[in-house]
Amino acid sequence: MSLPIYIIGHKNPDSDSICSAIALSELKQKQGINAIPARLGRVAQETKFILDKLHLPSPVYLTSAKMTLSEIQIDDAITVSVSDNLRKGWDVALDKGAKTLYVVNDEQSYEGIVTVGDISRIQMQELTETAKLLKETPLESIVAALKGSFILKGNMERSGYVRIADKKMMARDLEGAIMVLDDSEDAMFKSIAKGAAVIIVAEGYQPDDLIIQIAKERGVTMISTNYNIMKILQMIYRSIPCGMVMTPSKNITRFSQNDYLEDVEKDMLKTRHTSYPVVNEKGNLVGSVARYHLLKAHKKKFILVDHNETSQSINDIDKADIVEIVDHHRIGDVTTDHPISFRNMIVGSTCTIVSLMYREANIEMSKTIATLLAYGMISDTMNFHSPTTTEIDKVVASQLTEKFGLNFDEMAAELFGHTATIKGKDFKSILYNDIKEYVLSGNHVAVSQVFIYDLDVVAEIHDDFKKYMKEQNDIRGYDLFVMVFTNVEGKGSKFIAVGKFAEPLDWVFESFEKKGYVSRKKQIVPCIAEKFE
């Protein structure tokens, strides 16, 4: 399946933002597009009420537009067990065309790596180093590497050195040695006498019972294989377990599947490995990544709804590929490097536009989606009492009512009755419930808005809330920070402002209250912008 296109609203999303993202995602899915609704902040109480009522899941939460390893195509991790011998590792590498094998334990947790180069170097290194490894290699692993069988399994301690019979055999130190012999029973007797720990008999030869009996009494291990001596000498070094020659995981750069690609690329530049392990939160392998995977990776794709300004959009939006915008606000500063579909309409709700898009595409929406869109329209237009409401909103609402039997007034009463209150809420959740930032004539302005039934409660918290706003503004440094408490039925608003321009503009906010301003987009922000000019 192709990489998804995430449909996102603005930061601190409201109901219109979430509802339009979900509804547009379903429309795109019906058009054969792999679209996923997402959000950039917590789900507000009002929105949660809507989603719970319609039994819809909350959109996936995103924090950045940057791609992570989990979102690109990487290779499967070719694994071997710590107990698998190098012969099996070699065979697996050849079969899979892999140069790097990832070593895992019995719980499948990542322990380290072994490369084809590591396996090849075993036979090239100093015999003393190889002997240390063969000394500890399980006998079963030796038998497996030689495709042989036990004639007798003893318990003598091994030196790890591999020897063959020659003229100076009796003069050599064979204590604990691994002897590779042909059918010479005389060499077998001498090996046992000299203290050899393991005798490997080539070409399937079966020793005399007397030899086996003497070997048993001495604790010697005897192994039979069909390989000749040359093949045995080649393969015995591949009996060493992968876990004994691997580079431990602590010494290898590894990445989490949640790491951002640009961070991965920086770390890769510090090393010279051809591939790197990718693990999940539990430390289990999920794949293998190389530089070419990063070169082939595409940007994360987004459709923006209910906004088109970078300050309101996802972090690192400059790393994203924006493919479409559906909005009803002023034109902002989002830019793209290629043409896109940009639908911007003078309506009261993004959900109104999405509803029109279903109709234009001649795609039937479900009653659940119709109800979702209706709730988004109710929320963003204050049930069509907001000055942002247009005739288009009302016509779309009428069409939804006729086709799906929706009662907007009953839905609005239920929605606002359950959610439009600040009683029992902490100041932080009130102030940051729906905040938007603007740059007006070079001044950094933030306007937060909350909808409530009873405006009288504002007087009860006014002084304490203003003190809290000042504390927050000391941290954020806005030139003007405005809190708007708006009646959910469009019957006016109350204002609290802090910042260096708050006192000079105090008379402006008094006039807003007298005029019954309720729209941040059409009334409040444009008027503030005018005063700054």
Coordinates of C-alpha atoms in Angstrom, one line a residue, residues 107-375:
E107 CA 13.4 -14.2 23.2
Q108 CA 14.2 -12.7 19.8
S109 CA 15.8 -9.7 21.4
Y110 CA 18.6 -8.1 19.4
E111 CA 22.1 -9.1 20.7
G112 CA 24.5 -8.1 18.0
I113 CA 25.6 -8.5 14.4
V114 CA 27.8 -10.9 12.4
T115 CA 28.9 -10.2 8.9
V116 CA 30.0 -12.4 6.0
G117 CA 33.4 -10.8 6.5
D118 CA 33.4 -11.9 10.1
I119 CA 32.8 -15.5 9.0
S120 CA 35.5 -15.4 6.4
R121 CA 38.1 -13.9 8.7
I122 CA 37.7 -16.8 11.2
Q123 CA 39.9 -19.1 9.2
M124 CA 42.4 -16.3 8.5
Q125 CA 43.1 -15.2 12.1
E126 CA 45.8 -16.5 14.5
L127 CA 45.3 -20.1 15.5
T128 CA 45.5 -19.1 19.2
E129 CA 42.4 -16.9 18.7
T130 CA 40.5 -19.6 16.9
A131 CA 41.5 -22.1 19.5
K132 CA 39.9 -20.0 22.2
L133 CA 36.6 -20.1 20.3
L134 CA 36.7 -23.8 19.5
K135 CA 37.5 -24.6 23.1
E136 CA 34.1 -23.2 24.1
T137 CA 32.1 -24.3 21.0
P138 CA 29.4 -26.9 21.9
L139 CA 30.1 -30.3 20.6
E140 CA 26.7 -30.4 19.0
S141 CA 27.6 -27.3 17.0
I142 CA 30.7 -29.1 15.7
V143 CA 28.6 -32.1 14.7
A144 CA 26.1 -29.9 12.9
A145 CA 28.8 -28.0 11.0
L146 CA 30.3 -31.3 9.7
K147 CA 26.9 -32.8 9.0
G148 CA 28.1 -35.7 11.1
S149 CA 27.1 -37.7 14.1
F150 CA 28.4 -38.8 17.5
I151 CA 30.1 -42.1 17.7
L152 CA 30.8 -41.3 21.3
K153 CA 30.2 -38.2 23.4
G154 CA 32.9 -37.6 26.0
N155 CA 33.7 -35.0 28.6
M156 CA 37.4 -34.1 28.2
E157 CA 38.4 -30.5 28.3
R158 CA 39.4 -29.2 24.9
S159 CA 42.4 -27.0 24.1
G160 CA 40.6 -25.8 20.9
Y161 CA 43.6 -26.6 18.6
V162 CA 42.9 -28.7 15.5
R163 CA 45.5 -31.3 14.6
I164 CA 46.0 -33.9 11.9
A165 CA 48.2 -37.1 11.9
D166 CA 51.8 -36.6 10.7
K167 CA 55.3 -38.0 11.2
K168 CA 55.9 -35.8 14.2
M169 CA 52.6 -36.6 15.8
M170 CA 54.0 -38.3 18.9
A171 CA 56.3 -35.4 19.5
R172 CA 53.5 -32.8 19.5
D173 CA 51.4 -31.7 22.5
L174 CA 48.0 -33.1 21.7
E175 CA 46.5 -32.6 25.2
G176 CA 42.9 -31.6 24.7
A177 CA 43.3 -31.3 20.9
I178 CA 40.7 -31.9 18.2
M179 CA 42.1 -34.6 16.0
V180 CA 41.0 -34.9 12.4
L181 CA 41.9 -38.4 11.2
D182 CA 41.3 -40.8 8.3
D183 CA 40.9 -44.5 8.7
S184 CA 44.2 -45.0 10.5
E185 CA 43.3 -46.7 13.7
D186 CA 47.0 -46.5 14.8
A187 CA 46.6 -42.7 14.7
M188 CA 43.5 -43.0 16.7
F189 CA 45.3 -45.1 19.4
K190 CA 48.1 -42.6 19.5
S191 CA 45.8 -39.6 19.7
I192 CA 43.9 -41.1 22.6
A193 CA 47.2 -41.9 24.3
K194 CA 48.5 -38.3 23.9
G195 CA 45.4 -36.9 25.5
A196 CA 43.3 -35.7 22.5
A197 CA 39.8 -34.6 23.6
V198 CA 38.0 -35.0 20.3
I199 CA 38.6 -37.4 17.4
I200 CA 36.8 -36.6 14.1
V201 CA 36.8 -39.6 11.8
A202 CA 36.7 -38.7 8.0
E203 CA 34.7 -40.3 5.2
G204 CA 32.3 -42.2 7.4
Y205 CA 34.9 -44.7 8.7
Q206 CA 33.7 -46.8 11.7
P207 CA 36.5 -47.4 14.2
D208 CA 37.1 -50.8 15.9
D209 CA 35.1 -51.5 19.0
L210 CA 38.3 -51.6 21.0
I211 CA 39.1 -48.0 20.0
I212 CA 35.7 -46.9 21.0
Q213 CA 35.9 -48.6 24.3
I214 CA 39.3 -47.1 25.2
A215 CA 38.0 -43.6 24.1
K216 CA 35.0 -44.0 26.3
E217 CA 37.1 -44.9 29.3
R218 CA 39.2 -41.8 28.7
G219 CA 36.2 -39.4 28.1
V220 CA 37.2 -38.8 24.5
T221 CA 34.5 -37.6 22.1
M222 CA 34.4 -39.4 18.7
I223 CA 32.6 -37.9 15.7
S224 CA 31.9 -39.5 12.3
T225 CA 31.4 -37.4 9.1
N226 CA 31.3 -38.2 5.4
Y227 CA 33.6 -35.2 4.7
N228 CA 37.2 -35.8 3.8
I229 CA 40.0 -34.3 5.9
M230 CA 40.3 -31.2 3.8
K231 CA 36.6 -30.5 4.0
I232 CA 36.6 -31.1 7.8
L233 CA 39.4 -28.6 8.3
Q234 CA 37.5 -26.1 6.2
M235 CA 34.1 -26.5 8.0
I236 CA 35.1 -27.1 11.6
Y237 CA 35.9 -23.4 12.0
R238 CA 32.3 -22.7 11.0
S239 CA 31.1 -24.7 13.9
I240 CA 31.7 -21.7 16.2
P241 CA 28.4 -20.1 17.3
C242 CA 27.5 -16.8 15.9
G243 CA 27.1 -15.4 19.4
M244 CA 30.8 -16.0 20.1
V245 CA 32.1 -13.9 17.1
M246 CA 29.3 -11.3 16.8
T247 CA 29.9 -7.6 17.5
P248 CA 27.7 -6.9 20.6
S249 CA 24.7 -4.6 20.1
K250 CA 26.2 -2.1 22.6
N251 CA 29.0 -1.5 20.1
I252 CA 26.8 -1.0 17.1
T253 CA 24.8 2.1 16.1
R254 CA 21.2 1.2 16.1
F255 CA 18.0 3.1 15.4
S256 CA 14.5 3.2 16.8
Q257 CA 11.7 2.9 14.3
N258 CA 10.4 6.3 15.7
D259 CA 13.7 8.1 14.9
Y260 CA 13.4 10.9 12.3
L261 CA 15.2 10.3 9.0
E262 CA 17.3 13.5 9.2
D263 CA 18.7 12.3 12.6
V264 CA 19.3 8.9 11.3
E265 CA 21.2 10.3 8.3
K266 CA 23.4 12.4 10.6
D267 CA 24.4 9.4 12.7
M268 CA 25.0 7.3 9.6
L269 CA 27.6 9.8 8.4
K270 CA 29.6 9.1 11.6
T271 CA 30.1 5.4 10.7
R272 CA 30.9 3.3 7.7
H273 CA 28.5 0.4 8.2
T274 CA 26.5 -0.7 5.2
S275 CA 23.3 -1.4 7.2
Y276 CA 22.0 -0.7 10.7
P277 CA 19.5 -2.5 12.9
V278 CA 16.1 -0.9 13.6
V279 CA 14.3 -1.8 16.8
N280 CA 11.0 -1.2 18.5
E281 CA 10.3 0.1 22.0
K282 CA 11.0 -3.3 23.4
G283 CA 14.4 -3.6 21.8
N284 CA 13.1 -6.2 19.3
L285 CA 14.3 -6.1 15.7
V286 CA 11.8 -4.7 13.2
G287 CA 14.2 -4.3 10.2
S288 CA 17.5 -3.2 8.7
V289 CA 18.1 0.2 7.2
A290 CA 20.8 1.4 4.9
R291 CA 21.7 4.8 3.3
Y292 CA 19.9 4.0 0.1
H293 CA 16.6 3.6 2.0
L294 CA 16.9 7.2 3.1
L295 CA 17.7 8.4 -0.4
K296 CA 14.6 6.7 -1.7
A297 CA 12.3 8.0 1.0
H298 CA 9.6 10.5 0.1
K299 CA 8.3 13.4 2.2
K300 CA 5.2 12.8 4.4
K301 CA 2.1 14.0 2.6
F302 CA -0.6 16.2 4.2
I303 CA -3.9 17.7 3.4
L304 CA -4.6 20.8 5.5
V305 CA -8.1 21.5 6.7
D306 CA -9.4 24.6 8.6
H307 CA -6.1 26.4 8.3
N308 CA -3.4 27.5 5.9
E309 CA -0.8 29.3 8.1
T310 CA 2.5 27.7 9.2
S311 CA 2.2 29.0 12.8
Q312 CA -1.1 27.1 13.2
S313 CA 0.1 23.9 11.4
I314 CA 2.1 20.9 12.2
N315 CA 5.7 21.4 13.4
D316 CA 8.4 21.1 10.7
I317 CA 5.8 21.7 8.0
D318 CA 8.7 22.8 5.7
K319 CA 9.7 19.1 5.7
A320 CA 6.3 18.0 4.4
D321 CA 4.6 17.6 1.0
I322 CA 1.3 19.5 1.2
V323 CA -0.9 18.1 -1.5
E324 CA -4.2 20.0 -0.8
I325 CA -5.8 22.6 1.4
V326 CA -9.5 23.0 2.3
D327 CA -10.1 26.1 4.4
H328 CA -12.4 29.0 5.1
H329 CA -10.0 31.4 6.7
R330 CA -7.8 34.2 5.2
I331 CA -4.9 33.2 3.0
G332 CA -1.9 32.6 5.1
D333 CA 1.8 31.8 4.5
V334 CA 1.8 28.1 3.6
T335 CA 3.8 27.6 0.4
T336 CA 4.4 24.5 -1.8
D337 CA 6.9 23.7 -4.5
H338 CA 4.3 22.4 -6.9
P339 CA 0.7 23.2 -7.8
I340 CA -2.0 21.9 -5.5
S341 CA -5.7 22.0 -5.0
F342 CA -6.4 24.9 -2.7
R343 CA -10.1 25.3 -1.9
N344 CA -10.8 28.4 0.1
M345 CA -14.5 29.5 0.6
I346 CA -16.3 32.2 2.4
V347 CA -18.4 30.0 4.7
G348 CA -18.8 29.6 8.4
S349 CA -17.3 26.0 8.7
T350 CA -14.8 23.8 6.9
C351 CA -17.4 21.0 7.4
T352 CA -19.7 22.9 5.0
I353 CA -17.0 22.7 2.3
V354 CA -16.4 19.0 2.9
S355 CA -20.1 18.4 2.6
L356 CA -20.1 20.1 -0.8
M357 CA -17.1 18.0 -1.9
Y358 CA -19.1 14.8 -1.3
R359 CA -21.9 16.2 -3.4
E360 CA -19.6 17.3 -6.2
A361 CA -17.8 13.9 -6.2
N362 CA -21.2 12.2 -6.4
I363 CA -20.2 10.0 -3.4
E364 CA -22.8 9.0 -0.9
M365 CA -21.9 9.9 2.7
S366 CA -23.0 7.7 5.6
K367 CA -25.4 9.1 8.2
T368 CA -22.6 9.0 10.7
I369 CA -20.4 11.3 8.5
A370 CA -23.4 13.5 7.8
T371 CA -24.1 13.9 11.6
L372 CA -20.4 14.5 12.2
L373 CA -20.4 17.3 9.6
A374 CA -23.5 18.8 11.1
Y375 CA -21.9 18.9 14.5

